[in-house]
Amino acid sequence: MWTFTEDTKKISRGGGISGSCFGKFFPAAIMASDTDVSLLVIVVDVNPIWWGQQAHREPEFTLAKCLDAVMVLGNSHLAMTRSNKLAVIASHCQDSYFLYPTKKSADNGGDESSSGDGKYELLSATNNQMAEEIREILSKTEVRGNSTDTLLAASLAKALCYIHRVSKELEVGQEMKSRILVIKAAEDCALQYMNFMNGIFAAQKQNILIDACVLASDSGLLQQACDITGGLYLKLPQKVALAQYLLWVFLADSEQRSQLVLPPTAHVDYRAACFCHRNLIEIGYVCSVCLSRLPSKSSCDRWSSPRRRSSSSRCNF
């Protein structure tokens, strides 16, 4: 065997590698305990309107190809360590759905044994359940009215609730590192600004990283989320290379990313949304009583109504 000596910094024949030198030649991820849990929650934008238009613009990149890339990332994360956990949430314009895990997977008990053909049963079961769930979601989708925005804030809240539930199920002495990856397709919805920001600050308080992979135009909300929580923001240069970018940028956790050459940090759009119209504004006025943001210098509607008038009368700017 080989021994690393402190004096000469050379390799010599001997009884083994000393403990003091082991950490210098092997990454910390290898030395980490197998009992530590790394939970990755992937939120995928499956807005049927956006993906329908995308199929006409670029037939080579469809929702099916996007989900294939998500499965590749999920399988790679699960294959890194047996203690790794995965969750996938589909963010729709009507609701948010768990693609994995589902009630069916919980009832099956999560068999992780190896099959006769050498395939890891956990990965195979994960792919099959995700494909089955997305087929069921799309088959019952009926877009009605003008509400076609992706419910991203609701999906983020559901991801945070799931992370909190998993953390309560840990054994004594176990630690868990959690992060959320949002794969965004449709445009931002200013009406969800307040709910989304509440989710961002909740994630920051729980030390949960939020990463973002944007397929279309830049997302100011996700830029703020990544900057506040310490995650990575990536606007995909080539949609057909989604799987390669996911593995390169988002497979490694926060501790391993310092050893990788990653894309440079993007400019963050910190514009806030006004409380009256939910529009993003660059310059606004803040109420001195309720801290509402308004686009113009006027009386605050929240305190001008007789039913909600306070002792300090209405808000002044």
Short mmCIF file of C-alpha atoms in Angstrom, two decimals, residues 41-309:
data_model
loop_
_atom_site.label_atom_id
_atom_site.label_comp_id
_atom_site.label_asym_id
_atom_site.label_seq_id
_atom_site.Cartn_x
_atom_site.Cartn_y
_atom_site.Cartn_z
CA VAL A 41 -36.63 18.99 -4.42
CA ILE A 42 -37.10 19.73 -8.12
CA VAL A 43 -39.96 22.04 -9.13
CA VAL A 44 -40.74 21.72 -12.84
CA ASP A 45 -42.88 24.24 -14.71
CA VAL A 46 -45.36 22.17 -16.75
CA ASN A 47 -47.54 25.06 -17.92
CA PRO A 48 -49.48 23.49 -20.82
CA ILE A 49 -49.88 26.76 -22.73
CA TRP A 50 -46.18 27.60 -22.70
CA TRP A 51 -45.15 24.07 -23.62
CA GLY A 52 -47.74 23.94 -26.40
CA GLN A 53 -46.28 27.10 -27.92
CA GLN A 54 -42.77 25.76 -27.38
CA ALA A 55 -43.59 22.60 -29.35
CA HIS A 56 -44.41 24.79 -32.38
CA ARG A 57 -41.34 27.02 -31.98
CA GLU A 58 -38.78 24.27 -31.32
CA PRO A 59 -40.11 20.77 -31.96
CA GLU A 60 -36.77 19.27 -30.89
CA PHE A 61 -37.31 20.43 -27.27
CA THR A 62 -40.64 19.40 -25.75
CA LEU A 63 -42.00 18.75 -22.28
CA ALA A 64 -41.10 15.08 -22.65
CA LYS A 65 -37.45 15.98 -23.32
CA CYS A 66 -37.45 18.30 -20.31
CA LEU A 67 -38.82 15.57 -18.04
CA ASP A 68 -36.21 13.15 -19.39
CA ALA A 69 -33.50 15.60 -18.29
CA VAL A 70 -35.15 15.94 -14.87
CA MET A 71 -35.12 12.15 -14.50
CA VAL A 72 -31.43 12.05 -15.39
CA LEU A 73 -30.66 14.61 -12.68
CA GLY A 74 -32.87 12.85 -10.14
CA ASN A 75 -31.33 9.46 -10.85
CA SER A 76 -27.83 10.89 -10.58
CA HIS A 77 -28.65 12.49 -7.24
CA LEU A 78 -30.06 9.23 -5.85
CA ALA A 79 -27.09 7.25 -7.15
CA MET A 80 -24.55 9.47 -5.39
CA THR A 81 -25.34 8.11 -1.92
CA ARG A 82 -27.92 5.72 -0.52
CA SER A 83 -29.04 8.34 2.00
CA ASN A 84 -29.91 10.91 -0.69
CA LYS A 85 -33.59 11.73 -1.11
CA LEU A 86 -35.52 13.18 -4.03
CA ALA A 87 -38.83 14.91 -4.59
CA VAL A 88 -40.26 16.24 -7.86
CA ILE A 89 -43.16 18.72 -8.01
CA ALA A 90 -45.01 19.70 -11.17
CA SER A 91 -46.00 23.37 -11.13
CA HIS A 92 -49.18 23.74 -13.20
CA CYS A 93 -51.42 26.70 -13.95
CA GLN A 94 -54.19 25.10 -11.88
CA ASP A 95 -52.40 23.36 -9.03
CA SER A 96 -49.13 21.80 -7.86
CA TYR A 97 -48.67 18.04 -8.01
CA PHE A 98 -46.13 15.63 -6.59
CA LEU A 99 -44.62 13.52 -9.34
CA TYR A 100 -42.36 11.76 -6.85
CA PRO A 101 -42.81 10.57 -4.18
CA THR A 102 -46.51 9.77 -4.41
CA LYS A 103 -48.95 7.89 -2.24
CA LYS A 104 -48.43 4.87 -4.47
CA SER A 105 -44.68 4.86 -3.86
CA ALA A 106 -45.25 5.17 -0.11
CA ASP A 107 -47.63 2.21 -0.15
CA ASN A 108 -45.10 0.10 -2.07
CA GLY A 109 -42.50 0.69 0.63
CA GLY A 110 -39.77 1.93 -1.74
CA ASP A 111 -38.11 -1.33 -2.74
CA GLU A 112 -34.44 -0.65 -3.49
CA SER A 113 -33.29 -4.15 -4.35
CA SER A 114 -31.45 -4.98 -7.55
CA SER A 115 -33.25 -6.74 -10.35
CA GLY A 116 -31.93 -9.61 -12.45
CA ASP A 117 -30.96 -7.38 -15.37
CA GLY A 118 -28.72 -5.22 -13.21
CA LYS A 119 -31.07 -2.24 -13.09
CA TYR A 120 -31.36 -0.39 -9.79
CA GLU A 121 -35.02 -0.79 -8.87
CA LEU A 122 -35.28 2.56 -7.05
CA LEU A 123 -34.30 4.49 -10.17
CA SER A 124 -36.61 2.48 -12.37
CA ALA A 125 -39.53 2.92 -10.00
CA THR A 126 -38.88 6.66 -9.75
CA ASN A 127 -38.94 7.11 -13.54
CA ASN A 128 -42.09 5.03 -13.95
CA GLN A 129 -43.96 6.91 -11.24
CA MET A 130 -43.00 10.31 -12.63
CA ALA A 131 -44.09 9.32 -16.14
CA GLU A 132 -47.38 7.93 -14.87
CA GLU A 133 -48.16 11.00 -12.79
CA ILE A 134 -47.40 13.52 -15.55
CA ARG A 135 -49.56 11.57 -18.01
CA GLU A 136 -52.43 11.64 -15.53
CA ILE A 137 -52.01 15.38 -14.91
CA LEU A 138 -51.94 16.32 -18.58
CA SER A 139 -54.84 14.05 -19.45
CA LYS A 140 -57.20 15.84 -17.06
CA THR A 141 -55.99 19.36 -17.79
CA GLU A 142 -58.69 21.79 -18.95
CA VAL A 143 -57.49 25.37 -19.24
CA ARG A 144 -60.42 27.70 -18.61
CA GLY A 145 -60.64 31.45 -18.20
CA ASN A 146 -57.73 33.86 -18.17
CA SER A 147 -55.79 32.23 -15.33
CA THR A 148 -52.88 30.73 -17.24
CA ASP A 149 -49.97 31.70 -14.97
CA THR A 150 -47.86 28.98 -13.41
CA LEU A 151 -48.54 28.65 -9.67
CA LEU A 152 -44.86 28.83 -8.77
CA ALA A 153 -45.39 30.34 -5.32
CA ALA A 154 -47.70 27.48 -4.35
CA SER A 155 -45.17 24.94 -5.59
CA LEU A 156 -42.42 26.60 -3.57
CA ALA A 157 -44.61 26.51 -0.45
CA LYS A 158 -45.35 22.83 -1.03
CA ALA A 159 -41.63 22.10 -1.41
CA LEU A 160 -40.85 23.87 1.88
CA CYS A 161 -43.59 21.94 3.67
CA TYR A 162 -42.23 18.65 2.34
CA ILE A 163 -38.69 19.51 3.47
CA HIS A 164 -40.02 20.35 6.93
CA ARG A 165 -41.88 17.03 7.10
CA VAL A 166 -38.80 15.03 6.08
CA SER A 167 -36.69 16.85 8.67
CA LYS A 168 -39.10 15.75 11.38
CA GLU A 169 -38.68 12.11 10.34
CA LEU A 170 -34.89 12.06 10.75
CA GLU A 171 -33.32 9.68 13.21
CA VAL A 172 -31.40 10.89 16.23
CA GLY A 173 -28.00 12.23 15.18
CA GLN A 174 -28.91 12.58 11.51
CA GLU A 175 -28.43 15.88 9.67
CA MET A 176 -30.08 16.97 6.46
CA LYS A 177 -29.02 19.43 3.77
CA SER A 178 -31.89 20.59 1.59
CA ARG A 179 -32.13 22.54 -1.63
CA ILE A 180 -34.80 23.38 -4.16
CA LEU A 181 -34.23 23.52 -7.90
CA VAL A 182 -36.82 25.44 -9.92
CA ILE A 183 -36.94 24.77 -13.67
CA LYS A 184 -38.88 27.77 -14.97
CA ALA A 185 -40.55 28.03 -18.36
CA ALA A 186 -43.43 30.54 -18.40
CA GLU A 187 -43.25 34.24 -17.57
CA ASP A 188 -43.31 35.63 -14.03
CA CYS A 189 -46.63 36.48 -12.45
CA ALA A 190 -46.54 39.74 -10.49
CA LEU A 191 -49.67 38.71 -8.56
CA GLN A 192 -47.64 36.02 -6.81
CA TYR A 193 -44.88 38.41 -5.74
CA MET A 194 -45.77 38.64 -2.04
CA ASN A 195 -46.40 34.91 -1.62
CA PHE A 196 -43.20 34.08 -3.45
CA MET A 197 -41.11 36.48 -1.36
CA ASN A 198 -42.55 34.99 1.83
CA GLY A 199 -41.43 31.59 0.61
CA ILE A 200 -37.95 32.90 -0.17
CA PHE A 201 -37.46 34.32 3.32
CA ALA A 202 -38.82 31.12 4.88
CA ALA A 203 -36.23 29.14 2.90
CA GLN A 204 -33.48 31.52 3.97
CA LYS A 205 -34.44 31.12 7.62
CA GLN A 206 -34.24 27.32 7.30
CA ASN A 207 -30.89 27.45 5.40
CA ILE A 208 -32.49 25.96 2.28
CA LEU A 209 -30.82 26.83 -1.03
CA ILE A 210 -32.98 27.78 -4.00
CA ASP A 211 -31.46 27.17 -7.44
CA ALA A 212 -33.06 28.23 -10.70
CA CYS A 213 -32.75 27.05 -14.28
CA VAL A 214 -34.71 29.38 -16.58
CA LEU A 215 -35.66 28.11 -20.02
CA ALA A 216 -37.09 31.32 -21.49
CA SER A 217 -36.79 34.98 -20.43
CA ASP A 218 -35.10 35.98 -17.19
CA SER A 219 -37.07 35.76 -13.96
CA GLY A 220 -36.62 38.60 -11.49
CA LEU A 221 -38.29 36.61 -8.72
CA LEU A 222 -35.95 33.66 -9.11
CA GLN A 223 -32.92 35.95 -9.34
CA GLN A 224 -33.84 37.36 -5.95
CA ALA A 225 -34.52 33.88 -4.56
CA CYS A 226 -31.11 32.57 -5.61
CA ASP A 227 -29.27 35.65 -4.39
CA ILE A 228 -30.98 35.69 -0.98
CA THR A 229 -30.62 31.96 -0.25
CA GLY A 230 -27.16 31.51 -1.79
CA GLY A 231 -28.24 29.37 -4.73
CA LEU A 232 -27.29 29.40 -8.40
CA TYR A 233 -29.23 31.10 -11.19
CA LEU A 234 -28.80 29.92 -14.77
CA LYS A 235 -30.53 31.12 -17.92
CA LEU A 236 -30.19 28.14 -20.22
CA PRO A 237 -28.18 29.03 -23.36
CA GLN A 238 -29.34 25.95 -25.29
CA LYS A 239 -32.55 24.19 -24.37
CA VAL A 240 -31.61 20.93 -26.06
CA ALA A 241 -28.60 20.68 -23.72
CA LEU A 242 -30.73 20.84 -20.59
CA ALA A 243 -29.53 17.50 -19.19
CA GLN A 244 -25.87 18.46 -19.56
CA TYR A 245 -26.38 21.80 -17.82
CA LEU A 246 -28.37 20.23 -14.99
CA LEU A 247 -25.61 17.72 -14.28
CA TRP A 248 -22.83 20.28 -14.60
CA VAL A 249 -24.31 23.09 -12.51
CA PHE A 250 -26.95 21.65 -10.18
CA LEU A 251 -25.89 18.09 -9.31
CA ALA A 252 -23.21 19.19 -6.85
CA ASP A 253 -24.29 20.52 -3.46
CA SER A 254 -23.18 23.80 -1.91
CA GLU A 255 -19.98 22.34 -0.43
CA GLN A 256 -18.79 20.78 -3.69
CA ARG A 257 -19.57 23.79 -5.90
CA SER A 258 -16.50 25.67 -4.71
CA GLN A 259 -14.36 23.09 -6.54
CA LEU A 260 -16.19 23.52 -9.87
CA VAL A 261 -15.95 26.14 -12.59
CA LEU A 262 -19.54 27.38 -12.75
CA PRO A 263 -21.24 30.11 -14.83
CA PRO A 264 -20.75 33.66 -13.54
CA THR A 265 -23.33 35.24 -11.26
CA ALA A 266 -26.15 36.96 -13.13
CA HIS A 267 -27.36 40.50 -12.48
CA VAL A 268 -30.19 40.50 -9.95
CA ASP A 269 -33.39 42.41 -10.65
CA TYR A 270 -34.49 43.68 -7.23
CA ARG A 271 -37.56 45.57 -8.36
CA ALA A 272 -40.53 45.23 -6.00
CA ALA A 273 -44.21 44.89 -6.86
CA CYS A 274 -46.71 47.57 -5.88
CA PHE A 275 -49.56 46.54 -3.59
CA CYS A 276 -52.34 47.98 -5.73
CA HIS A 277 -51.71 46.53 -9.20
CA ARG A 278 -48.93 44.00 -8.44
CA ASN A 279 -46.76 45.60 -11.12
CA LEU A 280 -42.98 45.67 -10.81
CA ILE A 281 -41.79 49.24 -10.20
CA GLU A 282 -38.35 50.83 -10.07
CA ILE A 283 -39.34 53.90 -8.03
CA GLY A 284 -42.27 53.84 -5.62
CA TYR A 285 -43.67 55.28 -2.42
CA VAL A 286 -43.86 53.45 0.91
CA CYS A 287 -46.71 53.93 3.37
CA SER A 288 -45.41 55.08 6.76
CA VAL A 289 -48.02 52.98 8.62
CA CYS A 290 -48.47 49.66 6.82
CA LEU A 291 -45.33 49.79 4.62
CA SER A 292 -47.32 49.20 1.43
CA ARG A 293 -45.54 50.09 -1.79
CA LEU A 294 -47.44 52.28 -4.24
CA PRO A 295 -46.41 53.49 -7.70
CA SER A 296 -47.54 57.11 -7.16
CA LYS A 297 -47.70 59.63 -4.34
CA SER A 298 -51.25 59.30 -3.07
CA SER A 299 -53.27 58.13 -0.09
CA CYS A 300 -53.04 54.47 0.83
CA ASP A 301 -56.21 52.63 -0.09
CA ARG A 302 -55.72 50.22 2.77
CA TRP A 303 -56.36 52.91 5.37
CA SER A 304 -58.64 55.34 3.54
CA SER A 305 -61.68 53.05 3.89
CA PRO A 306 -63.90 53.91 6.92
CA ARG A 307 -64.04 50.25 7.93
CA ARG A 308 -60.27 50.05 8.33
CA ARG A 309 -59.42 53.56 9.45
#
